[in-house]
């Protein structure tokens, strides 16, 4: 769907691709609203331990996603900005930790550096900890019915999920940066922003607190 330049009187009309998504809550199924769109991204916040400059750029990422309500294509810009911020965050951590970058250039190598330094483990990503394997288990007794058993897919202390992120994130980012990927879903962009949050919070979890609050209020959209 082509999105031409909006006319001034259309600037605050929602992009119809957003309102075409359905949500399900206690009131039943309904079209996605701007309030829900806002709450989705407002809930993804950085710790006050993350340096202010990184937090400010993170708000730029969130605003790009927020305004994608009016221009759906802004989800791509939010994605790319989030990937760029991941790289800047890692470089800032290296600078503060006096860890030379040497040949570590690009998101993949920077993430692998973080893993080697012990800065990132599976436990830093809520998604990884929540993922499980589900299997049907047949008991020894023939009279007993089979049962579903869920087991953790990743151990928090390991780094296999982080290694997978290092490989996949760089590939996805490069596809978007080189014009090889089309528009994604808002949920996919939210996931990228969430991963950016997890990385920043993990890298600076031992950093001194600033005078700014750890989280901002989430106001009601009027």
PDB file of C-alpha atoms in Angstrom:
ATOM      1  CA  UNK A   1       0.000   0.000   0.000  1.00  0.00           C
ATOM      2  CA  UNK A   2       1.517   3.281  -1.119  1.00  0.00           C
ATOM      3  CA  UNK A   3       1.570   6.125   1.428  1.00  0.00           C
ATOM      4  CA  UNK A   4       1.779   9.459  -0.438  1.00  0.00           C
ATOM      5  CA  UNK A   5       2.804  12.674   1.296  1.00  0.00           C
ATOM      6  CA  UNK A   6      -0.062  13.653   3.540  1.00  0.00           C
ATOM      7  CA  UNK A   7      -1.828  16.952   3.104  1.00  0.00           C
ATOM      8  CA  UNK A   8      -1.933  19.281   6.152  1.00  0.00           C
ATOM      9  CA  UNK A   9      -5.549  18.407   6.917  1.00  0.00           C
ATOM     10  CA  UNK A  10      -4.653  14.681   6.878  1.00  0.00           C
ATOM     11  CA  UNK A  11      -1.629  14.833   9.170  1.00  0.00           C
ATOM     12  CA  UNK A  12      -3.425  13.447  12.209  1.00  0.00           C
ATOM     13  CA  UNK A  13      -5.585  10.910  10.430  1.00  0.00           C
ATOM     14  CA  UNK A  14      -4.599   7.379  11.506  1.00  0.00           C
ATOM     15  CA  UNK A  15      -3.005   5.214   8.878  1.00  0.00           C
ATOM     16  CA  UNK A  16      -5.753   2.700   7.926  1.00  0.00           C
ATOM     17  CA  UNK A  17      -3.239  -0.135   8.138  1.00  0.00           C
ATOM     18  CA  UNK A  18      -3.078   0.413  11.897  1.00  0.00           C
ATOM     19  CA  UNK A  19      -6.801   0.504  12.507  1.00  0.00           C
ATOM     20  CA  UNK A  20      -7.177  -2.708  10.494  1.00  0.00           C
ATOM     21  CA  UNK A  21      -5.499  -4.665  13.310  1.00  0.00           C
ATOM     22  CA  UNK A  22      -7.824  -6.273  15.847  1.00  0.00           C
ATOM     23  CA  UNK A  23      -7.298  -6.460  19.603  1.00  0.00           C
ATOM     24  CA  UNK A  24      -8.973  -8.772  22.089  1.00  0.00           C
ATOM     25  CA  UNK A  25      -9.553  -7.765  25.707  1.00  0.00           C
ATOM     26  CA  UNK A  26     -12.228  -8.001  28.386  1.00  0.00           C
ATOM     27  CA  UNK A  27     -14.648  -6.018  26.208  1.00  0.00           C
ATOM     28  CA  UNK A  28     -14.198  -8.424  23.298  1.00  0.00           C
ATOM     29  CA  UNK A  29     -12.568  -8.015  19.868  1.00  0.00           C
ATOM     30  CA  UNK A  30     -12.187  -4.481  18.533  1.00  0.00           C
ATOM     31  CA  UNK A  31     -10.054  -2.416  16.196  1.00  0.00           C
ATOM     32  CA  UNK A  32      -6.759  -1.258  17.649  1.00  0.00           C
ATOM     33  CA  UNK A  33      -6.962   2.226  19.174  1.00  0.00           C
ATOM     34  CA  UNK A  34      -4.396   5.002  19.481  1.00  0.00           C
ATOM     35  CA  UNK A  35      -4.529   4.586  23.275  1.00  0.00           C
ATOM     36  CA  UNK A  36      -3.492   0.934  22.958  1.00  0.00           C
ATOM     37  CA  UNK A  37      -0.814   1.862  20.422  1.00  0.00           C
ATOM     38  CA  UNK A  38       0.568   4.395  22.897  1.00  0.00           C
ATOM     39  CA  UNK A  39       0.450   2.077  25.906  1.00  0.00           C
ATOM     40  CA  UNK A  40       2.328  -0.637  24.002  1.00  0.00           C
ATOM     41  CA  UNK A  41       5.405   1.519  23.495  1.00  0.00           C
ATOM     42  CA  UNK A  42       5.108   3.620  26.677  1.00  0.00           C
ATOM     43  CA  UNK A  43       5.467   0.433  28.707  1.00  0.00           C
ATOM     44  CA  UNK A  44       8.987  -0.157  27.288  1.00  0.00           C
ATOM     45  CA  UNK A  45      11.212   2.031  29.461  1.00  0.00           C
ATOM     46  CA  UNK A  46      14.896   2.227  30.258  1.00  0.00           C
ATOM     47  CA  UNK A  47      16.340   2.146  33.738  1.00  0.00           C
ATOM     48  CA  UNK A  48      17.640   5.424  35.148  1.00  0.00           C
ATOM     49  CA  UNK A  49      21.032   3.669  35.343  1.00  0.00           C
ATOM     50  CA  UNK A  50      21.324   3.940  31.547  1.00  0.00           C
ATOM     51  CA  UNK A  51      23.232   7.118  30.561  1.00  0.00           C
ATOM     52  CA  UNK A  52      20.987  10.077  29.799  1.00  0.00           C
ATOM     53  CA  UNK A  53      22.211  10.406  26.200  1.00  0.00           C
ATOM     54  CA  UNK A  54      21.139   6.821  25.479  1.00  0.00           C
ATOM     55  CA  UNK A  55      17.769   7.343  27.167  1.00  0.00           C
ATOM     56  CA  UNK A  56      17.134  10.450  25.080  1.00  0.00           C
ATOM     57  CA  UNK A  57      17.802   8.589  21.838  1.00  0.00           C
ATOM     58  CA  UNK A  58      15.623   5.734  23.059  1.00  0.00           C
ATOM     59  CA  UNK A  59      12.768   8.220  23.365  1.00  0.00           C
ATOM     60  CA  UNK A  60      13.354   9.140  19.723  1.00  0.00           C
ATOM     61  CA  UNK A  61      12.879   5.463  18.850  1.00  0.00           C
ATOM     62  CA  UNK A  62       9.682   5.333  20.890  1.00  0.00           C
ATOM     63  CA  UNK A  63       8.359   8.515  19.312  1.00  0.00           C
ATOM     64  CA  UNK A  64       8.989   7.139  15.834  1.00  0.00           C
ATOM     65  CA  UNK A  65       6.922   4.107  16.750  1.00  0.00           C
ATOM     66  CA  UNK A  66       4.245   6.296  18.359  1.00  0.00           C
ATOM     67  CA  UNK A  67       3.858   8.433  15.238  1.00  0.00           C
ATOM     68  CA  UNK A  68       3.683   5.347  13.042  1.00  0.00           C
ATOM     69  CA  UNK A  69       0.024   5.445  14.069  1.00  0.00           C
ATOM     70  CA  UNK A  70      -0.300   8.205  11.480  1.00  0.00           C
ATOM     71  CA  UNK A  71       2.343   6.939   9.018  1.00  0.00           C
ATOM     72  CA  UNK A  72       2.689   3.163   9.136  1.00  0.00           C
ATOM     73  CA  UNK A  73       6.023   3.301   7.319  1.00  0.00           C
ATOM     74  CA  UNK A  74       7.625   4.910  10.390  1.00  0.00           C
ATOM     75  CA  UNK A  75       7.843   1.409  11.877  1.00  0.00           C
ATOM     76  CA  UNK A  76      10.811   0.815   9.559  1.00  0.00           C
ATOM     77  CA  UNK A  77      12.516   4.005  10.741  1.00  0.00           C
ATOM     78  CA  UNK A  78      11.908   3.009  14.382  1.00  0.00           C
ATOM     79  CA  UNK A  79      13.424  -0.409  13.697  1.00  0.00           C
ATOM     80  CA  UNK A  80      16.576   0.976  12.078  1.00  0.00           C
ATOM     81  CA  UNK A  81      17.042   3.635  14.743  1.00  0.00           C
ATOM     82  CA  UNK A  82      16.719   0.977  17.457  1.00  0.00           C
ATOM     83  CA  UNK A  83      19.432  -1.130  15.812  1.00  0.00           C
ATOM     84  CA  UNK A  84      21.719   1.896  15.535  1.00  0.00           C
ATOM     85  CA  UNK A  85      21.090   2.685  19.192  1.00  0.00           C
ATOM     86  CA  UNK A  86      22.058  -0.861  20.166  1.00  0.00           C
ATOM     87  CA  UNK A  87      25.464  -0.283  18.576  1.00  0.00           C
ATOM     88  CA  UNK A  88      25.901   3.104  20.234  1.00  0.00           C
ATOM     89  CA  UNK A  89      24.925   1.658  23.621  1.00  0.00           C
ATOM     90  CA  UNK A  90      27.520  -1.121  23.370  1.00  0.00           C
ATOM     91  CA  UNK A  91      30.227   1.328  22.297  1.00  0.00           C
ATOM     92  CA  UNK A  92      29.362   3.580  25.230  1.00  0.00           C
ATOM     93  CA  UNK A  93      29.627   0.626  27.603  1.00  0.00           C
ATOM     94  CA  UNK A  94      33.037  -0.298  26.165  1.00  0.00           C
ATOM     95  CA  UNK A  95      34.230   3.284  26.555  1.00  0.00           C
ATOM     96  CA  UNK A  96      33.153   3.440  30.202  1.00  0.00           C
ATOM     97  CA  UNK A  97      34.548  -0.031  30.955  1.00  0.00           C
ATOM     98  CA  UNK A  98      37.848   0.765  29.197  1.00  0.00           C
ATOM     99  CA  UNK A  99      37.395  -2.194  26.842  1.00  0.00           C
ATOM    100  CA  UNK A 100      39.075  -1.543  23.463  1.00  0.00           C
ATOM    101  CA  UNK A 101      36.936  -2.267  20.426  1.00  0.00           C
ATOM    102  CA  UNK A 102      39.850  -3.242  18.159  1.00  0.00           C
ATOM    103  CA  UNK A 103      38.209  -4.928  15.159  1.00  0.00           C
ATOM    104  CA  UNK A 104      34.739  -5.190  16.664  1.00  0.00           C
ATOM    105  CA  UNK A 105      32.625  -3.264  14.175  1.00  0.00           C
ATOM    106  CA  UNK A 106      29.016  -3.915  13.342  1.00  0.00           C
ATOM    107  CA  UNK A 107      26.189  -5.145  15.536  1.00  0.00           C
ATOM    108  CA  UNK A 108      27.062  -8.845  15.338  1.00  0.00           C
ATOM    109  CA  UNK A 109      30.655  -8.443  16.529  1.00  0.00           C
ATOM    110  CA  UNK A 110      29.667  -5.920  19.184  1.00  0.00           C
ATOM    111  CA  UNK A 111      27.046  -8.260  20.641  1.00  0.00           C
ATOM    112  CA  UNK A 112      29.517 -11.139  20.667  1.00  0.00           C
ATOM    113  CA  UNK A 113      31.964  -8.884  22.506  1.00  0.00           C
ATOM    114  CA  UNK A 114      29.303  -8.246  25.155  1.00  0.00           C
ATOM    115  CA  UNK A 115      28.795 -11.990  25.550  1.00  0.00           C
ATOM    116  CA  UNK A 116      32.542 -12.622  25.934  1.00  0.00           C
ATOM    117  CA  UNK A 117      32.766  -9.876  28.532  1.00  0.00           C
ATOM    118  CA  UNK A 118      29.955 -11.467  30.526  1.00  0.00           C
ATOM    119  CA  UNK A 119      27.728  -8.417  30.101  1.00  0.00           C
ATOM    120  CA  UNK A 120      24.857 -10.334  28.494  1.00  0.00           C
ATOM    121  CA  UNK A 121      23.254 -13.665  29.424  1.00  0.00           C
ATOM    122  CA  UNK A 122      19.899 -15.230  28.646  1.00  0.00           C
ATOM    123  CA  UNK A 123      18.586 -13.881  31.964  1.00  0.00           C
ATOM    124  CA  UNK A 124      18.756 -10.345  30.560  1.00  0.00           C
ATOM    125  CA  UNK A 125      16.002 -11.137  28.056  1.00  0.00           C
ATOM    126  CA  UNK A 126      12.598 -11.882  29.548  1.00  0.00           C
ATOM    127  CA  UNK A 127      11.537 -13.430  26.260  1.00  0.00           C
ATOM    128  CA  UNK A 128      14.268 -16.058  26.466  1.00  0.00           C
ATOM    129  CA  UNK A 129      13.443 -16.993  30.043  1.00  0.00           C
ATOM    130  CA  UNK A 130       9.739 -17.315  29.212  1.00  0.00           C
ATOM    131  CA  UNK A 131      10.197 -19.531  26.139  1.00  0.00           C
ATOM    132  CA  UNK A 132       9.471 -23.206  26.732  1.00  0.00           C
ATOM    133  CA  UNK A 133       9.441 -26.517  24.913  1.00  0.00           C
ATOM    134  CA  UNK A 134       6.067 -28.260  25.044  1.00  0.00           C
ATOM    135  CA  UNK A 135       5.918 -32.010  24.507  1.00  0.00           C
ATOM    136  CA  UNK A 136       3.371 -34.773  24.876  1.00  0.00           C
ATOM    137  CA  UNK A 137       4.511 -37.275  27.492  1.00  0.00           C
ATOM    138  CA  UNK A 138       3.098 -40.799  27.507  1.00  0.00           C
ATOM    139  CA  UNK A 139       3.095 -42.422  30.966  1.00  0.00           C
ATOM    140  CA  UNK A 140       4.241 -45.992  31.520  1.00  0.00           C
ATOM    141  CA  UNK A 141       0.788 -47.179  32.483  1.00  0.00           C
ATOM    142  CA  UNK A 142      -1.509 -47.710  29.511  1.00  0.00           C
ATOM    143  CA  UNK A 143      -4.536 -46.663  31.545  1.00  0.00           C
ATOM    144  CA  UNK A 144      -3.129 -43.182  32.189  1.00  0.00           C
ATOM    145  CA  UNK A 145      -3.689 -40.459  29.576  1.00  0.00           C
ATOM    146  CA  UNK A 146      -0.755 -38.576  28.037  1.00  0.00           C
ATOM    147  CA  UNK A 147       0.049 -35.190  29.503  1.00  0.00           C
ATOM    148  CA  UNK A 148       1.610 -32.006  28.167  1.00  0.00           C
ATOM    149  CA  UNK A 149       4.917 -31.061  29.744  1.00  0.00           C
ATOM    150  CA  UNK A 150       6.620 -27.682  29.367  1.00  0.00           C
ATOM    151  CA  UNK A 151      10.327 -27.305  29.992  1.00  0.00           C
ATOM    152  CA  UNK A 152      12.462 -24.138  29.763  1.00  0.00           C
ATOM    153  CA  UNK A 153      14.033 -23.633  26.352  1.00  0.00           C
ATOM    154  CA  UNK A 154      16.936 -21.541  27.615  1.00  0.00           C
ATOM    155  CA  UNK A 155      18.747 -21.580  30.943  1.00  0.00           C
ATOM    156  CA  UNK A 156      19.111 -18.050  32.356  1.00  0.00           C
ATOM    157  CA  UNK A 157      22.807 -18.489  33.127  1.00  0.00           C
ATOM    158  CA  UNK A 158      23.665 -19.557  29.561  1.00  0.00           C
ATOM    159  CA  UNK A 159      24.231 -17.362  26.519  1.00  0.00           C
ATOM    160  CA  UNK A 160      22.841 -19.444  23.646  1.00  0.00           C
ATOM    161  CA  UNK A 161      19.867 -17.091  23.185  1.00  0.00           C
ATOM    162  CA  UNK A 162      22.259 -14.122  23.130  1.00  0.00           C
ATOM    163  CA  UNK A 163      24.374 -15.860  20.478  1.00  0.00           C
ATOM    164  CA  UNK A 164      21.280 -16.381  18.349  1.00  0.00           C
ATOM    165  CA  UNK A 165      20.377 -12.709  18.734  1.00  0.00           C
ATOM    166  CA  UNK A 166      23.858 -11.676  17.603  1.00  0.00           C
ATOM    167  CA  UNK A 167      23.379 -13.660  14.387  1.00  0.00           C
ATOM    168  CA  UNK A 168      19.746 -12.844  13.650  1.00  0.00           C
ATOM    169  CA  UNK A 169      19.625  -9.160  14.619  1.00  0.00           C
ATOM    170  CA  UNK A 170      22.536  -8.219  12.369  1.00  0.00           C
ATOM    171  CA  UNK A 171      20.977 -10.076   9.433  1.00  0.00           C
ATOM    172  CA  UNK A 172      17.569  -8.459   9.902  1.00  0.00           C
ATOM    173  CA  UNK A 173      19.109  -5.019  10.388  1.00  0.00           C
ATOM    174  CA  UNK A 174      21.215  -5.360   7.244  1.00  0.00           C
ATOM    175  CA  UNK A 175      18.179  -6.375   5.202  1.00  0.00           C
ATOM    176  CA  UNK A 176      16.370  -3.218   6.261  1.00  0.00           C
ATOM    177  CA  UNK A 177      19.393  -0.958   5.922  1.00  0.00           C
ATOM    178  CA  UNK A 178      20.108  -2.182   2.380  1.00  0.00           C
ATOM    179  CA  UNK A 179      16.504  -1.996   1.209  1.00  0.00           C
ATOM    180  CA  UNK A 180      15.989  -5.744   1.047  1.00  0.00           C
ATOM    181  CA  UNK A 181      13.086  -5.887   3.515  1.00  0.00           C
ATOM    182  CA  UNK A 182       9.606  -4.472   3.217  1.00  0.00           C
ATOM    183  CA  UNK A 183       7.300  -3.178   5.914  1.00  0.00           C
ATOM    184  CA  UNK A 184       7.005  -5.313   8.999  1.00  0.00           C
ATOM    185  CA  UNK A 185       4.288  -5.612  11.600  1.00  0.00           C
ATOM    186  CA  UNK A 186       4.070  -3.164  14.518  1.00  0.00           C
ATOM    187  CA  UNK A 187       4.486  -6.115  16.893  1.00  0.00           C
ATOM    188  CA  UNK A 188       7.835  -6.886  15.248  1.00  0.00           C
ATOM    189  CA  UNK A 189       9.026  -3.310  15.728  1.00  0.00           C
ATOM    190  CA  UNK A 190       7.933  -3.412  19.371  1.00  0.00           C
ATOM    191  CA  UNK A 191      10.001  -6.556  19.802  1.00  0.00           C
ATOM    192  CA  UNK A 192      13.071  -4.775  18.382  1.00  0.00           C
ATOM    193  CA  UNK A 193      12.521  -1.861  20.781  1.00  0.00           C
ATOM    194  CA  UNK A 194      12.120  -4.315  23.668  1.00  0.00           C
ATOM    195  CA  UNK A 195      15.408  -6.039  22.778  1.00  0.00           C
ATOM    196  CA  UNK A 196      17.115  -2.632  22.645  1.00  0.00           C
ATOM    197  CA  UNK A 197      15.756  -1.956  26.143  1.00  0.00           C
ATOM    198  CA  UNK A 198      17.010  -5.291  27.473  1.00  0.00           C
ATOM    199  CA  UNK A 199      20.517  -4.714  26.101  1.00  0.00           C
ATOM    200  CA  UNK A 200      20.807  -1.179  27.493  1.00  0.00           C
ATOM    201  CA  UNK A 201      19.463  -2.108  30.916  1.00  0.00           C
ATOM    202  CA  UNK A 202      21.794  -5.103  31.125  1.00  0.00           C
ATOM    203  CA  UNK A 203      24.924  -3.223  30.091  1.00  0.00           C
ATOM    204  CA  UNK A 204      24.346  -0.486  32.662  1.00  0.00           C
ATOM    205  CA  UNK A 205      22.702  -2.407  35.501  1.00  0.00           C
ATOM    206  CA  UNK A 206      25.717  -1.667  37.731  1.00  0.00           C
ATOM    207  CA  UNK A 207      26.006   1.951  36.612  1.00  0.00           C
ATOM    208  CA  UNK A 208      25.332   4.672  39.219  1.00  0.00           C
ATOM    209  CA  UNK A 209      21.835   6.089  39.410  1.00  0.00           C
ATOM    210  CA  UNK A 210      21.142   9.569  38.068  1.00  0.00           C
ATOM    211  CA  UNK A 211      18.872  12.112  39.672  1.00  0.00           C
ATOM    212  CA  UNK A 212      16.167  11.290  37.158  1.00  0.00           C
ATOM    213  CA  UNK A 213      13.353   8.847  38.037  1.00  0.00           C
ATOM    214  CA  UNK A 214      13.563   5.205  37.014  1.00  0.00           C
ATOM    215  CA  UNK A 215      10.322   5.404  35.064  1.00  0.00           C
ATOM    216  CA  UNK A 216       7.966   8.024  33.801  1.00  0.00           C
ATOM    217  CA  UNK A 217       4.197   8.077  34.351  1.00  0.00           C
ATOM    218  CA  UNK A 218       1.996   6.695  31.608  1.00  0.00           C
ATOM    219  CA  UNK A 219      -0.682   9.356  31.065  1.00  0.00           C
ATOM    220  CA  UNK A 220      -4.078   8.682  29.592  1.00  0.00           C
ATOM    221  CA  UNK A 221      -4.454   9.687  25.962  1.00  0.00           C
ATOM    222  CA  UNK A 222      -7.281  12.160  25.669  1.00  0.00           C
TER     223      UNK A 222
END
